[in-house]
Amino acid sequence: MTPDLLAPFDLTGRVCLVTGGTGGIGRATVTRLAAYGATVALSCVEGVEDPEAARDSFAGLAVTVHPLDLRDAASIRRCMAGVVAAHGRLDMLVNNAAVGSATVAAFSDDPDTQDSLMLAINADGTLKMCQQFLALSGAGARKLINISSVGGGITAFPGFRLSDGMSKSAVAFLTRQLAAEAVHTEVDVFAICPGATDTPMFQASTLAKLSPDERTAFLARLPKGRLIDPAEIAALVHFLASPASRVLHGAVLDASMGLGVRPGLMSEHADH
């Protein structure tokens, strides 16, 4: 590819924070943005993940790692301040960190408490991250990219955990509201709603509960007959990080390969 075609997607000099950057979509996003020249900071779960081990896992990439607990407003402020202290500014925030129906169990065994945590981490935590980012002073175009989900962010699936869908729906609404308020600013706001993506979170919440035959049948029903690769979502984040995405300001993107427009695929029989 010629340099003039690459230039719009060159992120050299841009400082990006990817929350939940140690695995899944977050890890793929860190790797993608760094490959195109961005200075990347990522968050790890405060008190759970070791920042040094997280940094060492990105061999060859000069990333910084910042502890973050999305339940704690003070932790959110420390994380953001730490990124600015390390890099001088923050040009882009990718709100990727979240819990799902399976991973929230690491915090509590009580279903009621899990529901409250789902909303506190996925919805309220994302809200506070956005508010802190928008409060930062900065020159030039900045990007705010929220990661929601096709479940809640785009459509509804029977049997989908209510608190999970509610939290992802809240992120989609938050994106639209912030975009409406930022139409005359230099901040572009977007949300991405992935479908069934090959991440540890999806493995734990869905695939691990299926027998080999059930898993084969489930994958066959998905759009294109496969899971989405995290790198595919990372490529979309990269596009939104570029100047070319400006016309999409306010968009809540269905990144589900068609599951959002045909949610019945989750329950349809293969011969229907």
PDB file of N, CA and C in Angstrom, residues 41 106 111 147 159:
ATOM      1  N   ALA A  41      -1.686   3.495  26.041  1.00  0.00           N
ATOM      2  CA  ALA A  41      -1.814   3.147  27.451  1.00  0.00           C
ATOM      3  C   ALA A  41      -2.997   2.199  27.566  1.00  0.00           C
ATOM      4  N   ALA A 106     -16.877 -13.478  39.293  1.00  0.00           N
ATOM      5  CA  ALA A 106     -15.617 -13.374  40.031  1.00  0.00           C
ATOM      6  C   ALA A 106     -15.721 -12.380  41.185  1.00  0.00           C
ATOM      7  N   PRO A 111     -26.760 -13.385  42.859  1.00  0.00           N
ATOM      8  CA  PRO A 111     -27.298 -12.854  41.602  1.00  0.00           C
ATOM      9  C   PRO A 111     -27.707 -11.385  41.685  1.00  0.00           C
ATOM     10  N   ILE A 147     -17.287   0.598  23.597  1.00  0.00           N
ATOM     11  CA  ILE A 147     -17.597  -0.757  23.150  1.00  0.00           C
ATOM     12  C   ILE A 147     -18.846  -1.223  23.903  1.00  0.00           C
ATOM     13  N   GLY A 159     -33.830 -14.497  26.751  1.00  0.00           N
ATOM     14  CA  GLY A 159     -32.946 -15.219  27.652  1.00  0.00           C
ATOM     15  C   GLY A 159     -31.666 -14.489  27.985  1.00  0.00           C
TER      16      GLY A 159
END
